[in-house]
Amino acid sequence: MKSTTDLARPFVDAAKDVFNSFNIETRTGISVLIDKQAENVCDLSGIIGLSGDAVGAVVVSMEGEVAKLITQKALSKDDVSKEEIDDAIGEIVNMIAGNAKEGLEEYRIVISLPTMVGGKNHTISWRTDGNKIISISFRMEGGKTFYLLLALEASR
Amino acid sequence: MREVRVLVVDDSSMSRNTSINFFKELSKTKAEFLTAPNGKEALKIALTQGKIDLILLDWNMPDTNGLDFLKTARAHAMLKDVKIIMVTSEKHKDNVLEALKSGANYYVTKPINKDKMKEALEKVNMIV
């Protein structure tokens, strides 16, 4: 059975590739385990649930201004609406989860539709054990940071 | 040369627009675009709005997903021969095989770019 770290790697690689495709260069920082009740310091989270042979969730969390910047890059325009930001970030999380499945070919994983959650310091209540939730920081050009949060558990 | 009609089915407006923009850039044929945010709406359009030449189809969508739409379309006399390209983030080889087995003419993974779209349109003879 793969460890949580091994399960996480395809998601990190997929995230780098997806952001790179929108001309957003990123550098990953350290990965840390977080508490299942940890307060999220970001304004906006895009969440996708996983079911099947590996269960859990994939979350991309960021400040509102970072979400706006990413959406501007993805849509190649400066003027972006709240709806466009939610749509773009949700679709990016969908691409990360769907692309990561390529690196987990031995597992049959079903991904949910993305859900967007907003609000300063919103809390994500994880259903996974606390020692299996990983937070990886991604630093963009100019120093802006967003986070990939992964709660992953293989069922076989 | 007659105008082609393309149905773009995706729950993300960003992805719908991306597909439309690449098609416009790549195809020399004038096109009319119809859009739907899920398979249910797409089916309604495909069965009531006249002949469709090409469907660009996402997989993960609310109501009716892309795979279910694909299976329904291939079982329907009006849609069994329409060209369908899956445009989806689902990259697992089982997903690709399932879609092709269910009648997709080609399969490209998001994020799409000009090269991927060009290859897909060439495969279904939509670049003339």
XYZ file of C-alpha atoms in Angstrom:
284
model
C 0.000 0.000 0.000
C 1.361 3.446 -0.916
C 2.206 5.902 1.839
C 0.462 9.260 2.040
C 3.633 10.907 0.711
C 3.779 8.562 -2.284
C 0.117 9.189 -2.997
C 0.714 12.945 -2.794
C 3.541 13.091 -5.344
C 1.384 12.797 -8.504
C -0.836 15.619 -7.227
C 2.155 17.892 -6.629
C 3.544 17.108 -10.091
C 0.123 17.671 -11.671
C -0.267 21.007 -9.868
C 3.095 22.222 -11.147
C 2.204 21.160 -14.709
C -1.262 22.724 -14.623
C -0.028 26.086 -13.328
C 2.878 25.968 -15.771
C 0.397 25.532 -18.624
C -1.083 28.910 -17.648
C 2.411 30.457 -17.666
C 2.521 30.487 -13.877
C 5.939 29.397 -12.685
C 5.861 27.876 -9.203
C 8.396 26.570 -6.715
C 7.253 24.123 -4.091
C 8.191 24.769 -0.485
C 8.298 22.307 2.344
C 5.500 19.819 2.949
C 4.045 19.806 6.441
C 1.473 17.638 8.152
C -1.435 19.651 9.472
C -4.013 19.088 12.167
C -7.473 17.993 11.013
C -9.007 21.072 12.643
C -6.311 23.500 11.493
C -7.608 26.956 10.679
C -7.153 27.874 7.051
C -5.532 31.300 6.712
C -6.669 31.736 3.109
C -9.744 33.425 1.622
C -10.688 30.878 -1.002
C -10.491 27.088 -1.294
C -11.307 24.831 -4.211
C -12.115 21.324 -2.995
C -12.425 17.997 -4.789
C -13.301 14.759 -3.022
C -11.751 11.428 -3.937
C -13.408 8.052 -3.638
C -12.615 4.533 -4.761
C -9.279 2.850 -4.065
C -7.886 6.055 -2.551
C -10.153 8.305 -0.519
C -9.727 11.856 0.717
C -9.701 15.355 -0.680
C -7.613 17.680 -2.817
C -7.773 21.344 -1.861
C -6.140 24.412 -3.371
C -6.246 27.357 -0.947
C -5.189 30.917 -1.565
C -5.707 34.557 -0.717
C -8.288 36.379 -2.819
C -5.659 38.498 -4.548
C -3.701 35.376 -5.535
C -6.874 33.764 -6.900
C -7.485 36.914 -8.930
C -3.917 36.927 -10.253
C -4.116 33.252 -11.269
C -7.475 33.817 -12.983
C -6.099 36.846 -14.846
C -3.232 34.673 -16.127
C -5.519 31.761 -17.000
C -8.007 33.944 -18.883
C -5.350 36.303 -20.305
C -7.274 39.396 -19.257
C -7.125 41.898 -16.390
C -10.794 42.396 -15.663
C -12.108 39.224 -13.988
C -15.335 38.748 -12.043
C -15.946 36.774 -8.833
C -17.777 34.131 -10.936
C -14.803 33.845 -13.283
C -12.423 33.435 -10.330
C -14.551 30.674 -8.774
C -14.890 28.963 -12.148
C -11.159 29.148 -12.934
C -9.921 27.964 -9.532
C -12.521 25.161 -9.462
C -11.457 24.043 -12.921
C -7.775 24.181 -11.955
C -8.399 21.888 -8.943
C -10.344 19.586 -11.269
C -7.382 19.485 -13.671
C -4.938 18.750 -10.830
C -7.041 15.863 -9.472
C -7.814 14.426 -12.918
C -4.217 14.691 -14.140
C -2.821 13.156 -10.934
C -4.720 9.945 -11.666
C -2.204 9.257 -14.451
C 0.470 8.762 -11.789
C -1.758 6.444 -9.763
C -2.651 3.975 -12.484
C -2.898 1.017 -10.095
C -5.774 2.739 -8.309
C -9.312 3.262 -9.501
C -10.141 6.737 -8.167
C -13.288 8.726 -8.778
C -13.111 12.507 -8.401
C -16.018 14.703 -7.373
C -17.061 17.980 -8.907
C -15.198 20.970 -7.448
C -16.701 22.935 -4.577
C -15.587 26.495 -3.868
C -15.507 27.777 -0.299
C -14.797 31.406 0.544
C -14.376 33.548 3.633
C -11.451 34.753 5.699
C -10.004 32.031 7.951
C -12.581 29.447 6.951
C -11.988 26.029 8.449
C -11.922 22.781 6.520
C -13.021 19.894 8.715
C -11.112 16.939 7.371
C -12.533 13.466 7.769
C -9.117 11.886 7.439
C -6.809 11.169 10.395
C -4.715 14.179 11.329
C -1.409 12.518 10.494
C -2.415 12.064 6.873
C -3.132 15.655 5.853
C -0.303 17.337 3.964
C 0.072 21.010 3.133
C 2.489 21.983 0.369
C 3.224 25.619 -0.332
C 3.662 26.838 -3.908
C 5.535 30.083 -4.375
C 4.782 32.076 -7.500
C 7.020 34.561 -9.263
C 6.817 37.780 -7.235
C 6.575 35.891 -3.955
C 2.831 35.190 -3.823
C 2.013 31.844 -2.222
C -0.832 29.372 -2.409
C -1.272 25.942 -0.852
C -2.067 22.451 -2.057
C -3.670 20.502 0.776
C -4.037 16.758 0.419
C -5.813 14.248 2.618
C -5.125 10.878 1.055
C -5.568 7.350 2.193
C -5.290 4.227 0.066
C -7.896 1.629 0.852
C -5.725 -1.188 -0.473
C -17.891 25.715 -47.881
C -20.703 25.311 -45.395
C -20.441 26.519 -41.827
C -19.819 23.775 -39.252
C -21.769 23.586 -36.009
C -19.803 22.768 -32.873
C -21.377 21.924 -29.511
C -19.037 22.639 -26.600
C -20.091 20.828 -23.421
C -18.284 21.791 -20.230
C -19.372 23.026 -16.798
C -16.452 25.483 -16.734
C -16.898 28.681 -18.740
C -13.094 29.043 -18.829
C -12.716 25.664 -20.513
C -15.618 26.257 -22.902
C -14.037 29.525 -24.027
C -10.595 27.944 -24.328
C -11.933 25.229 -26.633
C -13.847 27.752 -28.748
C -10.837 30.058 -29.059
C -8.490 27.249 -30.123
C -11.037 25.972 -32.644
C -11.399 29.455 -34.143
C -7.626 29.800 -34.375
C -7.081 26.396 -35.958
C -10.003 25.701 -38.235
C -10.259 27.401 -41.597
C -13.945 26.577 -41.661
C -16.421 29.122 -40.369
C -18.115 27.746 -37.278
C -21.221 28.313 -35.213
C -20.764 27.414 -31.552
C -23.439 26.100 -29.227
C -22.625 25.563 -25.556
C -23.977 23.512 -22.667
C -22.828 23.249 -19.018
C -23.739 19.561 -18.624
C -24.721 16.452 -20.543
C -28.432 16.892 -19.907
C -28.531 20.340 -21.540
C -26.246 19.106 -24.294
C -28.604 16.287 -25.172
C -31.518 18.683 -25.346
C -29.574 20.953 -27.715
C -28.200 18.098 -29.821
C -31.653 16.643 -30.382
C -33.560 19.848 -31.018
C -31.228 22.446 -32.549
C -30.436 20.842 -35.904
C -27.375 19.060 -37.222
C -24.230 19.162 -35.091
C -20.895 18.385 -36.779
C -18.648 18.122 -33.743
C -19.059 17.837 -29.986
C -16.228 18.806 -27.617
C -17.162 16.978 -24.435
C -15.966 17.282 -20.841
C -16.252 14.284 -18.515
C -16.933 15.574 -14.983
C -20.096 17.640 -15.034
C -23.240 17.901 -12.904
C -26.556 16.289 -13.898
C -25.426 14.084 -16.791
C -21.674 13.570 -17.063
C -19.742 13.311 -20.304
C -19.470 9.532 -20.369
C -23.217 9.061 -19.857
C -23.912 11.648 -22.553
C -21.533 9.818 -24.893
C -23.250 6.452 -24.359
C -26.695 7.999 -24.840
C -25.558 9.823 -27.981
C -24.097 6.700 -29.560
C -27.340 4.811 -28.930
C -29.405 7.522 -30.604
C -30.019 7.444 -34.360
C -29.555 11.230 -34.673
C -26.232 11.346 -32.842
C -24.589 7.999 -33.463
C -22.322 9.397 -36.197
C -21.545 12.875 -34.860
C -17.848 13.418 -34.186
C -17.130 13.583 -30.465
C -13.816 14.615 -28.908
C -13.485 14.178 -25.161
C -11.780 17.229 -23.613
C -11.266 16.311 -19.995
C -8.860 16.422 -17.078
C -9.336 12.657 -16.538
C -5.899 11.266 -17.419
C -6.111 7.680 -16.113
C -5.642 5.171 -18.936
C -8.864 3.359 -17.891
C -10.798 6.607 -18.426
C -9.294 7.041 -21.882
C -10.061 3.436 -22.859
C -13.599 3.605 -21.484
C -14.377 6.768 -23.436
C -12.938 5.402 -26.689
C -14.768 2.113 -26.172
C -17.984 4.040 -25.591
C -17.680 5.816 -28.921
C -15.494 8.898 -28.520
C -13.580 9.644 -31.733
C -10.637 11.154 -29.894
C -9.522 12.052 -26.373
C -7.487 15.048 -25.214
C -6.610 15.983 -21.660
C -6.868 19.371 -20.008
C -5.213 21.729 -19.703
C -5.503 21.825 -23.464
C -3.178 23.812 -25.676
C -3.072 24.630 -29.361
C -1.048 21.525 -30.283
C -3.387 19.135 -28.500
C -6.444 20.731 -30.081
C -4.813 20.726 -33.527
C -4.018 17.021 -33.263
C -7.578 16.259 -32.119
C -9.201 18.274 -34.915
C -6.925 16.660 -37.498
C -7.831 13.189 -36.235
C -11.523 13.868 -36.820
C -10.894 15.715 -40.104
C -12.140 19.047 -38.808
C -9.152 21.033 -40.095
C -9.569 21.490 -43.819
